[in-house]
Short mmCIF file of C-alpha atoms in Angstrom, two decimals:
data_model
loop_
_atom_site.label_atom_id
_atom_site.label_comp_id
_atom_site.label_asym_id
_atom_site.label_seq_id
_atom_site.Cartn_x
_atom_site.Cartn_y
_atom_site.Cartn_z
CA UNK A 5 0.00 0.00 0.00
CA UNK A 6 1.01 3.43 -1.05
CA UNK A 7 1.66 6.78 1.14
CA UNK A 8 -1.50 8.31 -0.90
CA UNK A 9 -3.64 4.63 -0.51
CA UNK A 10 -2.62 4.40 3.34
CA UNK A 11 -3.63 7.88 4.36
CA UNK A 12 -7.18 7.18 2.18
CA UNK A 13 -7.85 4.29 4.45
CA UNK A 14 -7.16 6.11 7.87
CA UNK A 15 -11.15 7.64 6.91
CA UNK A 16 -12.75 10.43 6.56
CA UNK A 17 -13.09 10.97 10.44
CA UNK A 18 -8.79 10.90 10.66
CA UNK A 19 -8.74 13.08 7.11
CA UNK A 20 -11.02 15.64 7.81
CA UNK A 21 -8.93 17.13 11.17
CA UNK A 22 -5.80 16.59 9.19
CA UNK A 23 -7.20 18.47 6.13
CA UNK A 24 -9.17 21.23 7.70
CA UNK A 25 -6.15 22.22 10.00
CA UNK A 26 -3.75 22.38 7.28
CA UNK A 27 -6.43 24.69 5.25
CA UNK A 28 -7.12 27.14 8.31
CA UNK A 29 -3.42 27.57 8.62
CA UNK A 30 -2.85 28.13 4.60
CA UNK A 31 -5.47 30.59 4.36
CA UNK A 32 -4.18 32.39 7.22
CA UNK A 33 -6.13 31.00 10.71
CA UNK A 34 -4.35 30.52 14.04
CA UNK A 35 -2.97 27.02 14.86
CA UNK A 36 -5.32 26.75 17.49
CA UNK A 37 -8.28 28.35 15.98
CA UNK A 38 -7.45 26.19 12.69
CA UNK A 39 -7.05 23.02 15.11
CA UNK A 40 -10.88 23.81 16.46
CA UNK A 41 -12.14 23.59 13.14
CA UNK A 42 -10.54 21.00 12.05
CA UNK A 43 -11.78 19.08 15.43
CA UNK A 44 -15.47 19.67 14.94
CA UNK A 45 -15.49 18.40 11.12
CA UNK A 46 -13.78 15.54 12.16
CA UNK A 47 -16.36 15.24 15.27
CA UNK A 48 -19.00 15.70 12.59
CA UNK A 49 -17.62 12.65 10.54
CA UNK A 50 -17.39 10.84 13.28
CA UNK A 51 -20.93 11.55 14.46
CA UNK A 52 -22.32 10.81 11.28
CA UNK A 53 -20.67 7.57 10.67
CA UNK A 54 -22.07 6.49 13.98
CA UNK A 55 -25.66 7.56 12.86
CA UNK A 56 -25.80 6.05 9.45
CA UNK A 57 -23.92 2.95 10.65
CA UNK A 58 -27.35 3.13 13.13
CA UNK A 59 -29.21 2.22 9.76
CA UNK A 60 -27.05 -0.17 8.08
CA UNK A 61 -26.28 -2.43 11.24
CA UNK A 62 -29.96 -2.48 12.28
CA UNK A 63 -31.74 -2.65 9.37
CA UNK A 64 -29.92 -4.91 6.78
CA UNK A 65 -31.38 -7.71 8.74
CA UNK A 66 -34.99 -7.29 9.21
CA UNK A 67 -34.58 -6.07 5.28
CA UNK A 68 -33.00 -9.12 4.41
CA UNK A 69 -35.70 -10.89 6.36
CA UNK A 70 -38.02 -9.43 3.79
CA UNK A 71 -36.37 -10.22 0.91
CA UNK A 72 -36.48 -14.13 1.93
CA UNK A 73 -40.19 -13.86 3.41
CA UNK A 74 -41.19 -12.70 -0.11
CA UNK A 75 -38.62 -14.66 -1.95
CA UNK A 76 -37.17 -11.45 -3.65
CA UNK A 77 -34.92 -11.81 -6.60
CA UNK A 78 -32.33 -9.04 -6.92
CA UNK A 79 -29.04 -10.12 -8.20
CA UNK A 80 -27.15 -6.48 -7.65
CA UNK A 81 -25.71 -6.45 -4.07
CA UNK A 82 -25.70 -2.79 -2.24
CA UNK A 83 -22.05 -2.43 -1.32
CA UNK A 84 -22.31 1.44 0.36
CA UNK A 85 -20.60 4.41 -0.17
CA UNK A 86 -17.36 2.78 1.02
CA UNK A 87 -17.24 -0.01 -1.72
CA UNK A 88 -17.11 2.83 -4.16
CA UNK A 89 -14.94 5.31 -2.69
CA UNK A 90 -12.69 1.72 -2.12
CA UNK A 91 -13.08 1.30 -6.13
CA UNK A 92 -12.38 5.48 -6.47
CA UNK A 93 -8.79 6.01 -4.34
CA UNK A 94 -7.51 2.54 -4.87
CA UNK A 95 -6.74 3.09 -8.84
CA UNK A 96 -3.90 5.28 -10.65
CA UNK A 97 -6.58 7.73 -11.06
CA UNK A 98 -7.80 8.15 -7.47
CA UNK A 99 -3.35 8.46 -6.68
CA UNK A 100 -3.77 11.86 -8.31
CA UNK A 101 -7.21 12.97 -8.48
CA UNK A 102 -7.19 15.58 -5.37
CA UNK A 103 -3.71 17.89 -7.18
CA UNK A 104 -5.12 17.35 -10.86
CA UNK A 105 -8.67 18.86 -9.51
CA UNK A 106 -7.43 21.82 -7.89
CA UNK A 107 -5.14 22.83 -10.38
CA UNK A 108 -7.72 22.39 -12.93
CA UNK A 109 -10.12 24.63 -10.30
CA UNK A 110 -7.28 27.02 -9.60
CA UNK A 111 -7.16 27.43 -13.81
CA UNK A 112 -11.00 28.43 -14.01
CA UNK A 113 -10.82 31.01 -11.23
CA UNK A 114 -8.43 32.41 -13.31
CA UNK A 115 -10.08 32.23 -16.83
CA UNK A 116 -13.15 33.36 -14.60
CA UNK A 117 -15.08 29.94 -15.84
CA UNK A 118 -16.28 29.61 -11.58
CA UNK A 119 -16.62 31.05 -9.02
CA UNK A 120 -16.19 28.40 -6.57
CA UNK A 121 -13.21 27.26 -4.34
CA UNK A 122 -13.66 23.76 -3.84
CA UNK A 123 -12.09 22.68 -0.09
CA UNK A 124 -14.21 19.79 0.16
CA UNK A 125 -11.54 17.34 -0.30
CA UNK A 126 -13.11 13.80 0.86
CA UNK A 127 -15.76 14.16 -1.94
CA UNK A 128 -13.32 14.13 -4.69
CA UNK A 129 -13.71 10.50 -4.73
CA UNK A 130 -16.90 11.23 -6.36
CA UNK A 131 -14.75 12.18 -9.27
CA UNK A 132 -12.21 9.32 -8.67
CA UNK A 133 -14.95 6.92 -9.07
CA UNK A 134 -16.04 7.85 -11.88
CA UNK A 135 -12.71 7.93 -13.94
CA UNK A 136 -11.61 4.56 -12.24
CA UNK A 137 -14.72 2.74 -13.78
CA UNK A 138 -14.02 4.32 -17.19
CA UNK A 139 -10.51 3.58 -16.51
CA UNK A 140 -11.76 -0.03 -15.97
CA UNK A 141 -14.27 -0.30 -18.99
CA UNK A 142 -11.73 1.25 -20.91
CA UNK A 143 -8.90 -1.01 -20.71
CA UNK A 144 -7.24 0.13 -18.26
CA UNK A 145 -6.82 3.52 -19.87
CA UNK A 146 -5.20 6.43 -17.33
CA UNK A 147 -6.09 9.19 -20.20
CA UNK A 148 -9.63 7.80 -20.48
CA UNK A 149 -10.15 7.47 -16.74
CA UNK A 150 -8.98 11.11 -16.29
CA UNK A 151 -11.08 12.69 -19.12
CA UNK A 152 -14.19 11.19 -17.36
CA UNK A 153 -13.21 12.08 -14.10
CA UNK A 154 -12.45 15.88 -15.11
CA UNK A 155 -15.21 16.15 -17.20
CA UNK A 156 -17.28 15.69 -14.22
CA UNK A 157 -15.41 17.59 -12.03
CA UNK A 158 -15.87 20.69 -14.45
CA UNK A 159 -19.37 20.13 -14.75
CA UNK A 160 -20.04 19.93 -11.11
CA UNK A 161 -18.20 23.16 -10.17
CA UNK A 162 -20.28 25.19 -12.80
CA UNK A 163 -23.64 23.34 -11.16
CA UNK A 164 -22.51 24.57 -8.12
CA UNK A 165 -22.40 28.24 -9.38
CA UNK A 166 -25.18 28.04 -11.19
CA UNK A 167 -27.21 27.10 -7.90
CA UNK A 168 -24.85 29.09 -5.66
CA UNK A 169 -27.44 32.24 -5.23
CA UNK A 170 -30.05 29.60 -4.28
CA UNK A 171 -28.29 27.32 -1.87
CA UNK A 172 -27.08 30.64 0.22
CA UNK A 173 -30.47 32.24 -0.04
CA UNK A 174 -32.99 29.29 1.43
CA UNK A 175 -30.12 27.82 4.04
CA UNK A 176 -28.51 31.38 5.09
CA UNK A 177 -25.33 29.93 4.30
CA UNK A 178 -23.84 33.48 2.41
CA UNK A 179 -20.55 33.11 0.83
CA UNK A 180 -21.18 28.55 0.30
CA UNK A 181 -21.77 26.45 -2.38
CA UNK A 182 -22.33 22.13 -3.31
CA UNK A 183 -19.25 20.93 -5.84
CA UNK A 184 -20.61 17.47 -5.13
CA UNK A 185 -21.31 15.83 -8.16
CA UNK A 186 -24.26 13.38 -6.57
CA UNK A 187 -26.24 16.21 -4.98
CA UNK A 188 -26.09 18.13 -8.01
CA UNK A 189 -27.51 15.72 -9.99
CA UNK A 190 -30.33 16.03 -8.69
CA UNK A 191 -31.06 19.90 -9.89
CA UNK A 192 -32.08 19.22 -13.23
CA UNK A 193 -35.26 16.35 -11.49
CA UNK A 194 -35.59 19.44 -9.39
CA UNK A 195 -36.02 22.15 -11.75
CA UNK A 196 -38.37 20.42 -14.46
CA UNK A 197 -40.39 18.67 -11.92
CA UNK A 198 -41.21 21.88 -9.77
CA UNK A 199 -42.18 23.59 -12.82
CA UNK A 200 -44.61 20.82 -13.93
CA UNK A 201 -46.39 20.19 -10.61
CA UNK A 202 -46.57 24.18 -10.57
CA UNK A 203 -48.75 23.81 -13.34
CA UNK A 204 -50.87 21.22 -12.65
CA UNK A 205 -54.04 22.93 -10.71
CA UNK A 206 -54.96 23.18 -7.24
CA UNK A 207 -51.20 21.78 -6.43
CA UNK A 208 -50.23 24.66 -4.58
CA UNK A 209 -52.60 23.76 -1.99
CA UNK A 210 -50.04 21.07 -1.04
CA UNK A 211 -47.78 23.56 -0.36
CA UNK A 212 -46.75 22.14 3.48
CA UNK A 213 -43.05 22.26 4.95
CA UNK A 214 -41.89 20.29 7.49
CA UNK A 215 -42.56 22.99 10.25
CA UNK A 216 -46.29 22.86 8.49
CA UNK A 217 -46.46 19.14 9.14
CA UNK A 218 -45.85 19.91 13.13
CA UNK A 219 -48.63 22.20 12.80
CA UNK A 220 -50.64 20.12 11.33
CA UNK A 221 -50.50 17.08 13.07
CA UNK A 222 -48.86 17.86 16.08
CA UNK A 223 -46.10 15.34 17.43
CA UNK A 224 -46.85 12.73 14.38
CA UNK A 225 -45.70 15.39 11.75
CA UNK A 226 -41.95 15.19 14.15
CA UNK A 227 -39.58 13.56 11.79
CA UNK A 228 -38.47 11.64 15.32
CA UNK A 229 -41.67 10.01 15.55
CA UNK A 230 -42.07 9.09 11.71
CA UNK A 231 -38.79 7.13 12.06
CA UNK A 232 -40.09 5.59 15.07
CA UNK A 233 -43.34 5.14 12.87
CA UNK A 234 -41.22 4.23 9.59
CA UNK A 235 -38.73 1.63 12.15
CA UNK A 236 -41.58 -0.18 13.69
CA UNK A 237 -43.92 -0.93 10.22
CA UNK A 238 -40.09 -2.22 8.86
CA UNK A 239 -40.03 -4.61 11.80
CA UNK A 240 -43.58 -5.93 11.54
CA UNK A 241 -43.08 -6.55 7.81
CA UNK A 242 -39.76 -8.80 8.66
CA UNK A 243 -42.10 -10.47 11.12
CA UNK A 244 -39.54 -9.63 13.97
CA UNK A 245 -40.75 -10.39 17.95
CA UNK A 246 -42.20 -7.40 19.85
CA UNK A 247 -38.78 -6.19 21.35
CA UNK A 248 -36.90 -6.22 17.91
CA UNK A 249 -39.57 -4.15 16.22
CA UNK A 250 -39.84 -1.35 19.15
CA UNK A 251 -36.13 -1.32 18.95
CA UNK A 252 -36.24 -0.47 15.14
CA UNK A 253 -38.25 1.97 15.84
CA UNK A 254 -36.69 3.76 18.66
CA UNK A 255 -33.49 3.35 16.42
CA UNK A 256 -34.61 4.93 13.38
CA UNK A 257 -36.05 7.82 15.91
CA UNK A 258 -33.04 8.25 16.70
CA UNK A 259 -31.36 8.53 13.50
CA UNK A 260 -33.78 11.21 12.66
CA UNK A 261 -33.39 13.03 16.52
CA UNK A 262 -29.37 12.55 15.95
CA UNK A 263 -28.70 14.13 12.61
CA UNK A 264 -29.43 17.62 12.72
CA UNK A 265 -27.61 18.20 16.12
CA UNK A 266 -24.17 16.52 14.47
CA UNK A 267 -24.51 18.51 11.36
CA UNK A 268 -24.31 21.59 13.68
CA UNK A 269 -20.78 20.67 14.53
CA UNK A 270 -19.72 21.25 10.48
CA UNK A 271 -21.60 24.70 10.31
CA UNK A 272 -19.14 25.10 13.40
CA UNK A 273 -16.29 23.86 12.06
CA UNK A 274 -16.04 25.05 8.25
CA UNK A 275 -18.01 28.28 8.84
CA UNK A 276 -15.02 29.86 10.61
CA UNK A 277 -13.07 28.52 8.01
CA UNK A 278 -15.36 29.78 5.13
CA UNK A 279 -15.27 33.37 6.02
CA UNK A 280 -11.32 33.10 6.59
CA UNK A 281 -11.39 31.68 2.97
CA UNK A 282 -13.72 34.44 1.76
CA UNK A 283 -11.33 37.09 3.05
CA UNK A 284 -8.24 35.69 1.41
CA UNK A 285 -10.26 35.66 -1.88
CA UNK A 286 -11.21 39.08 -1.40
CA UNK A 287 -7.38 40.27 -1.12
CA UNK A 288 -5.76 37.78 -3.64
CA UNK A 289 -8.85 38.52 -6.34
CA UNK A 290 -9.33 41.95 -5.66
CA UNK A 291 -13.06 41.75 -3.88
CA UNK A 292 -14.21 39.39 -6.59
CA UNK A 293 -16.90 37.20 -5.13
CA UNK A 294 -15.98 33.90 -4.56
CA UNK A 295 -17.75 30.77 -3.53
CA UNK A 296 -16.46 28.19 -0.61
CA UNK A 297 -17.00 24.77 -1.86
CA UNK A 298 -18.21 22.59 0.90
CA UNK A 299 -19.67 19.24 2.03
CA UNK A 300 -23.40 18.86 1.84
CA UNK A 301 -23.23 17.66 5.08
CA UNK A 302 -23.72 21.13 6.53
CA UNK A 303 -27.24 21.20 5.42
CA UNK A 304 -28.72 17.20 5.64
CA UNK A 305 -30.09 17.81 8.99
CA UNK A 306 -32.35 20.37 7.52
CA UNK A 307 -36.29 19.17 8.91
CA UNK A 308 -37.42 19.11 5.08
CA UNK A 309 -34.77 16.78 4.35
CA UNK A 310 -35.46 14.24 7.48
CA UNK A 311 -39.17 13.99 6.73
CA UNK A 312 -38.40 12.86 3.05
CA UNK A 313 -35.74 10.76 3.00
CA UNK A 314 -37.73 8.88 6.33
CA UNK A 315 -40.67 8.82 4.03
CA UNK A 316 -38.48 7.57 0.94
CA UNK A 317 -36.90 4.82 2.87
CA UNK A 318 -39.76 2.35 2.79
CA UNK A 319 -41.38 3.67 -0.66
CA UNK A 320 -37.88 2.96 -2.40
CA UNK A 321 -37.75 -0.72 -0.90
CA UNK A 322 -41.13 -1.42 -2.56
CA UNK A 323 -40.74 0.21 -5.67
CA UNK A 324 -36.82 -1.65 -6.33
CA UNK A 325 -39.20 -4.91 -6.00
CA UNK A 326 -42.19 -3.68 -8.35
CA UNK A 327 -39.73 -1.97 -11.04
CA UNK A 328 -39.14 -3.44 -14.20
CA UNK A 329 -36.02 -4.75 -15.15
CA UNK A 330 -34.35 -3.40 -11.56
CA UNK A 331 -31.67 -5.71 -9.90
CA UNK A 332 -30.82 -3.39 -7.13
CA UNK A 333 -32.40 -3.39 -3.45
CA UNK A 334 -30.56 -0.44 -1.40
CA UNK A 335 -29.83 -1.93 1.95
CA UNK A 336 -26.16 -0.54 2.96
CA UNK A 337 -26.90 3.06 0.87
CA UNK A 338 -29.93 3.82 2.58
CA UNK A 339 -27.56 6.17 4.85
CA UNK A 340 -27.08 8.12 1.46
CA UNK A 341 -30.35 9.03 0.87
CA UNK A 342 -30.58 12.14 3.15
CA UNK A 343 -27.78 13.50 0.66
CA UNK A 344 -30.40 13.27 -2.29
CA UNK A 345 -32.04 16.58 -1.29
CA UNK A 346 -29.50 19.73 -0.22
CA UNK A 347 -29.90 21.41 -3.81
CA UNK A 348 -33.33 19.90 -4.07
CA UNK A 349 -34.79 22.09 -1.31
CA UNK A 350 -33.44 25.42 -2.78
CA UNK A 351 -36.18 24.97 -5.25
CA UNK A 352 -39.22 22.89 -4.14
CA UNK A 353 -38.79 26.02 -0.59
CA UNK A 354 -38.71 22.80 1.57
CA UNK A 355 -42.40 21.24 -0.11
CA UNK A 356 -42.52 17.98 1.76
CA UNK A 357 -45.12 16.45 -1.42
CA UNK A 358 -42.75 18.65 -4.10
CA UNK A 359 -39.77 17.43 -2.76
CA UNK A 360 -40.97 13.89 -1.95
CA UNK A 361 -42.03 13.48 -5.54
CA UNK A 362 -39.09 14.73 -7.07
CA UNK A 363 -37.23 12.20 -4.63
CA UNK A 364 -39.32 9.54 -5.79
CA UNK A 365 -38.69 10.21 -9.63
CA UNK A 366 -35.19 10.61 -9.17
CA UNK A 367 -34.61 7.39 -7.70
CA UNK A 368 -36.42 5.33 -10.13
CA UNK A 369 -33.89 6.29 -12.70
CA UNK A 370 -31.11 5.84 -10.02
CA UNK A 371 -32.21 2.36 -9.34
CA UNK A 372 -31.76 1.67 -13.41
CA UNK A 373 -28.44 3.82 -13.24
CA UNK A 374 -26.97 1.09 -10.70
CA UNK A 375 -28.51 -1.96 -12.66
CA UNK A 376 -27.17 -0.64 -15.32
CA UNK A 377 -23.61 -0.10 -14.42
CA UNK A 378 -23.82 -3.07 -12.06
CA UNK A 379 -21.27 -5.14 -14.49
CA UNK A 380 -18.48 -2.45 -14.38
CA UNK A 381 -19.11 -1.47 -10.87
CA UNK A 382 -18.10 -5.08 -10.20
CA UNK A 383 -14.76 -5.41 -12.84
CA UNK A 384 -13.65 -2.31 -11.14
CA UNK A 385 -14.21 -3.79 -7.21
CA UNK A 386 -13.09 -7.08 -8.24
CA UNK A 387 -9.82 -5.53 -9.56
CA UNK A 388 -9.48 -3.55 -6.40
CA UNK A 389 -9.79 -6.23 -4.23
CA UNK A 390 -7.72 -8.64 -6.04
CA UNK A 391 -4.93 -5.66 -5.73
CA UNK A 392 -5.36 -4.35 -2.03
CA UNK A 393 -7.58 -7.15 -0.16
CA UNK A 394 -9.71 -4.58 0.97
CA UNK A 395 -12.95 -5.59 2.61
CA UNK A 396 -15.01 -3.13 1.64
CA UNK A 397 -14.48 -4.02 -2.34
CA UNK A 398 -15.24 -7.37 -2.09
CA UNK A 399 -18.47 -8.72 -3.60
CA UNK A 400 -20.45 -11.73 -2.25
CA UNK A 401 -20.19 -14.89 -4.89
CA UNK A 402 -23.09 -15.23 -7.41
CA UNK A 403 -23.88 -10.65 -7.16
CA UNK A 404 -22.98 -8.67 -8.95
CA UNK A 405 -22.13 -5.10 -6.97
CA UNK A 406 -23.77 -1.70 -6.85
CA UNK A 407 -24.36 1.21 -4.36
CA UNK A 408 -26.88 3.71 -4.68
CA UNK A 409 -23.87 6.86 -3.94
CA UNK A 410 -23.16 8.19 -7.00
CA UNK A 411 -23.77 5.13 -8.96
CA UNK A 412 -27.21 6.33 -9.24
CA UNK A 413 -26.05 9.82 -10.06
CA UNK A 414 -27.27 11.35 -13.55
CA UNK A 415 -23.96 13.53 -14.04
CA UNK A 416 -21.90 10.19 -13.64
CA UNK A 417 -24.01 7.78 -15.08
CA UNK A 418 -24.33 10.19 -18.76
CA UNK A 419 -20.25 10.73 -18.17
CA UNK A 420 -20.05 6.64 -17.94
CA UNK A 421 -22.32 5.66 -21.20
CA UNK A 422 -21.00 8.59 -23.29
CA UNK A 423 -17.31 8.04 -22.06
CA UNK A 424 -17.07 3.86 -22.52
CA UNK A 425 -20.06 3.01 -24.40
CA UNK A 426 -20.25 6.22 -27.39
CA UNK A 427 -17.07 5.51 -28.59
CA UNK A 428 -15.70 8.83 -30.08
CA UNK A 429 -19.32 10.50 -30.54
CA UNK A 430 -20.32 10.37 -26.73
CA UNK A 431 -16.50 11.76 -25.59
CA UNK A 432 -16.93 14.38 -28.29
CA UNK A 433 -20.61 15.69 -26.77
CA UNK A 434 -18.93 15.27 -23.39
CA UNK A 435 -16.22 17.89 -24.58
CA UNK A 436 -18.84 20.58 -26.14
CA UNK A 437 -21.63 20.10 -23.24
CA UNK A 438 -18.39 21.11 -21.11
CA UNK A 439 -17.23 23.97 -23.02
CA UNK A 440 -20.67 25.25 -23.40
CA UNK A 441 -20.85 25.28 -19.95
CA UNK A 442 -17.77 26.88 -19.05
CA UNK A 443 -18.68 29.88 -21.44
CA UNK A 444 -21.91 30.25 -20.05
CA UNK A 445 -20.79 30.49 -16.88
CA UNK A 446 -17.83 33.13 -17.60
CA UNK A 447 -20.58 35.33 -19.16
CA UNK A 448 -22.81 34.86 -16.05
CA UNK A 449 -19.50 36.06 -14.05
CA UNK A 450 -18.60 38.70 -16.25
CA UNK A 451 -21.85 39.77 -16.30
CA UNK A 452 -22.81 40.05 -12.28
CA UNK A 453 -19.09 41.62 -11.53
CA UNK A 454 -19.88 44.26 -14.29
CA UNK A 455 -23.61 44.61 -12.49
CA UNK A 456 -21.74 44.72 -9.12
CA UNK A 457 -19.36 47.63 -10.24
CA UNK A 458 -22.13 49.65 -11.28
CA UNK A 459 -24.11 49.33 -8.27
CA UNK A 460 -20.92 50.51 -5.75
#
């Protein structure tokens, strides 16, 4: 194992200190107040991982339970978020994938092509992934594995301006934006399916938040008490004794209770860090407004967010079985699905049905995304493992593997087909789609500094 592939497997909760400390002091913080921040991410990671581990260790059995009670056929096994991010840092592309990205970001500050700063190093595996499957499908091509993994990360950080003004607006986060490539795939199901149910007549009388559900029906609208709710009807279906099913319950309450008060420790942690950012940006770019990149994480614990993805939970597990043609049952990325919604609720204004909807939708083409890529997902793990031994990459005999992080994305699933599967067409619309977009964007910038100058 290398430096680069040791450090990787230390985790996001050793990382994220490490890598927040040594940004606070570049940009100018004191050790100690750099240190702090650093801290509380980590903390957060930590926190996190013990909440979502809260789903995957209690529920993959009663869930499993299910799938034998009903004799459920699915032949893609959920690996999680860590199988993939295994598959993403354990390649020649993942070695390099963090320098290549911010020089390439560093480059389109310059050329004014975004506006965003992207410090949220652990999600560059989203990136990694990507180019290590192509790099896989490919033939174990570095050059094709790094134009799909660049192509996405380009297209991600002008997503992220593009829903910058947004993001800051609804969550009050000024100066913050989402370069993460899964989230942001989710903008275009938000924008087209807002607009449709818009028109559609009488809809706006749905128009309920989550603080509208409290109002509404008291203590049962309390996203604790629909995953106590959500917990218990998952334990009755597995046909689990009394104490097992109130324990579900009380555990999925807790999930729900949990995750807002950890994702208060990374508002702590990178805001300080943020606005230290900002003010370096200001000086080295002469006041030109500048975008933080950060984790989504800041903003999952958001009440809108809870209600859905408790809501979604169950709703996904039947519709994987009733779908046509699926292979894929999420079991081990159910943990992921809060992260479905933080550039979602920018536009729906926190609409539980809106938002639940567009949830929905998006998920029944991520559930085909993952079928589909189920085959390379598993000659890229099964490489991986048969390289490093590690765990997390190995597949049960007789699946194939899957995960619904990222593999369900849009952004990388179009970046995958067009990439491995549209030889020399698909790379070519790949290449103007991004350059498109990168003009676009440098207009929009030129275009609000001019606005800004004549305002002052």
């Amino acid at each position: 194992m290398d430096v680069f592939s040791y450090i990787i497997s230390l985790g996001a909760s050793v990382m994220m200190p490490i890598i927040f400390t040594v940004i606070g002091l570049c940009i100018g913080m004191k050790f100690g107040q750099a240190l702090k921040s650093g801290l509380y991410v980590g903390v957060g990671f930590v926190g996190l991982g013990v909440v979502t581990a809260l789903l995957t260790t209690n529920f993959n059995d009663p869930l499993k339970a299910i799938c034998d009670l009903y004799h459920l056929q699915l032949n893609v096994f959920d690996m999680g978020w860590p199988a993939a991010a295994s598959v993403a840092y354990n390649t020649a592309v993942g070695a390099l994938i963090i320098p290549i990205c911010l020089g390439i970001n560093v480059l389109m500050l310059l050329t004014k092509t975004t506006s965003t700063l992207n410090i949220d190093l652990w999600n560059y595996w989203h990136y990694a992934f990507i180019g290590a499957v192509a790099y896989f499908v490919m033939g174990e091509s570095l050059a094709w594995g790094y134009f799909a993994a660049i192509v996405c990360y380009i297209i991600t950080l002008v997503l992220a301006d593009i829903t910058a003004t947004k993001f800051q607006k609804y969550y009050d986060l000024e100066g913050i934006s989402i370069p993460q490539p899964f989230c942001q795939s989710f903008m275009p199901f938000a924008v087209v399916i807002n607009k449709a149910l818009d028109k559609i007549p009488g809809f706006s009388r749905l128009d309920v938040d989550a603080e509208g559900l409290k109002r509404k029906f008291g203590v049962f609208g309390e996203p604790l008490l629909l995953g106590v709710i959500v917990g218990i009807l998952i334990g009755v279906a597995a046909h689990f004794d009394v104490k097992m099913v109130l324990t579900l319950g009380v555990t999925m309450g807790a999930v729900m209770e949990l995750i807002p008060r950890i994702t208060k420790l990374f508002i702590d942690g990178l805001k300080p860090i943020s606005v230290k950012a900002q003010e370096m940006v200001d000086k080295r770019l002469h006041g030109r407004k500048v975008h933080i990149g950060m984790s989504p994480a800041l903003v999952i614990g958001h009440p809108t967010t809870l209600v859905v993805s408790i809501l979604l939970i169950p709703t996904v597990l039947v519709v994987s079985v009733i779908l046509p043609g699926n292979q894929f049952l999420p079991l081990a990325s159910l943990a992921g699905m809060f992260y479905l919604f933080p550039i979602v609720l920018p536009y729906t204004k926190g609409n539980v049905v809106k938002t639940f909807i567009i949830g929905l939708v998006a998920l029944i083409f991520g559930l085909y995304f993952v079928t589909d890529m189920a085959p390379d997902f598993t000659l890229a793990a099964n490489a991986v493992f048969e390289a490093t031994k590690d765990k997390a990459a190995q597949i049960p005999q007789g699946f194939t593997g899957g995960a619904l992080d990222f593999a369900s994305s849009l952004i990388g699933w179009v970046i995958y087909k067009l990439t491995c599967y549209v030889r020399y067409v698909g790379p070519a619309i790949l290449v103007l789609l991004t350059l498109a977009l990168m003009v676009y964007n440098h207009k929009q910038i030129v275009k609000s500094e001019k606005l800004a100058s004549s305002n002052k």
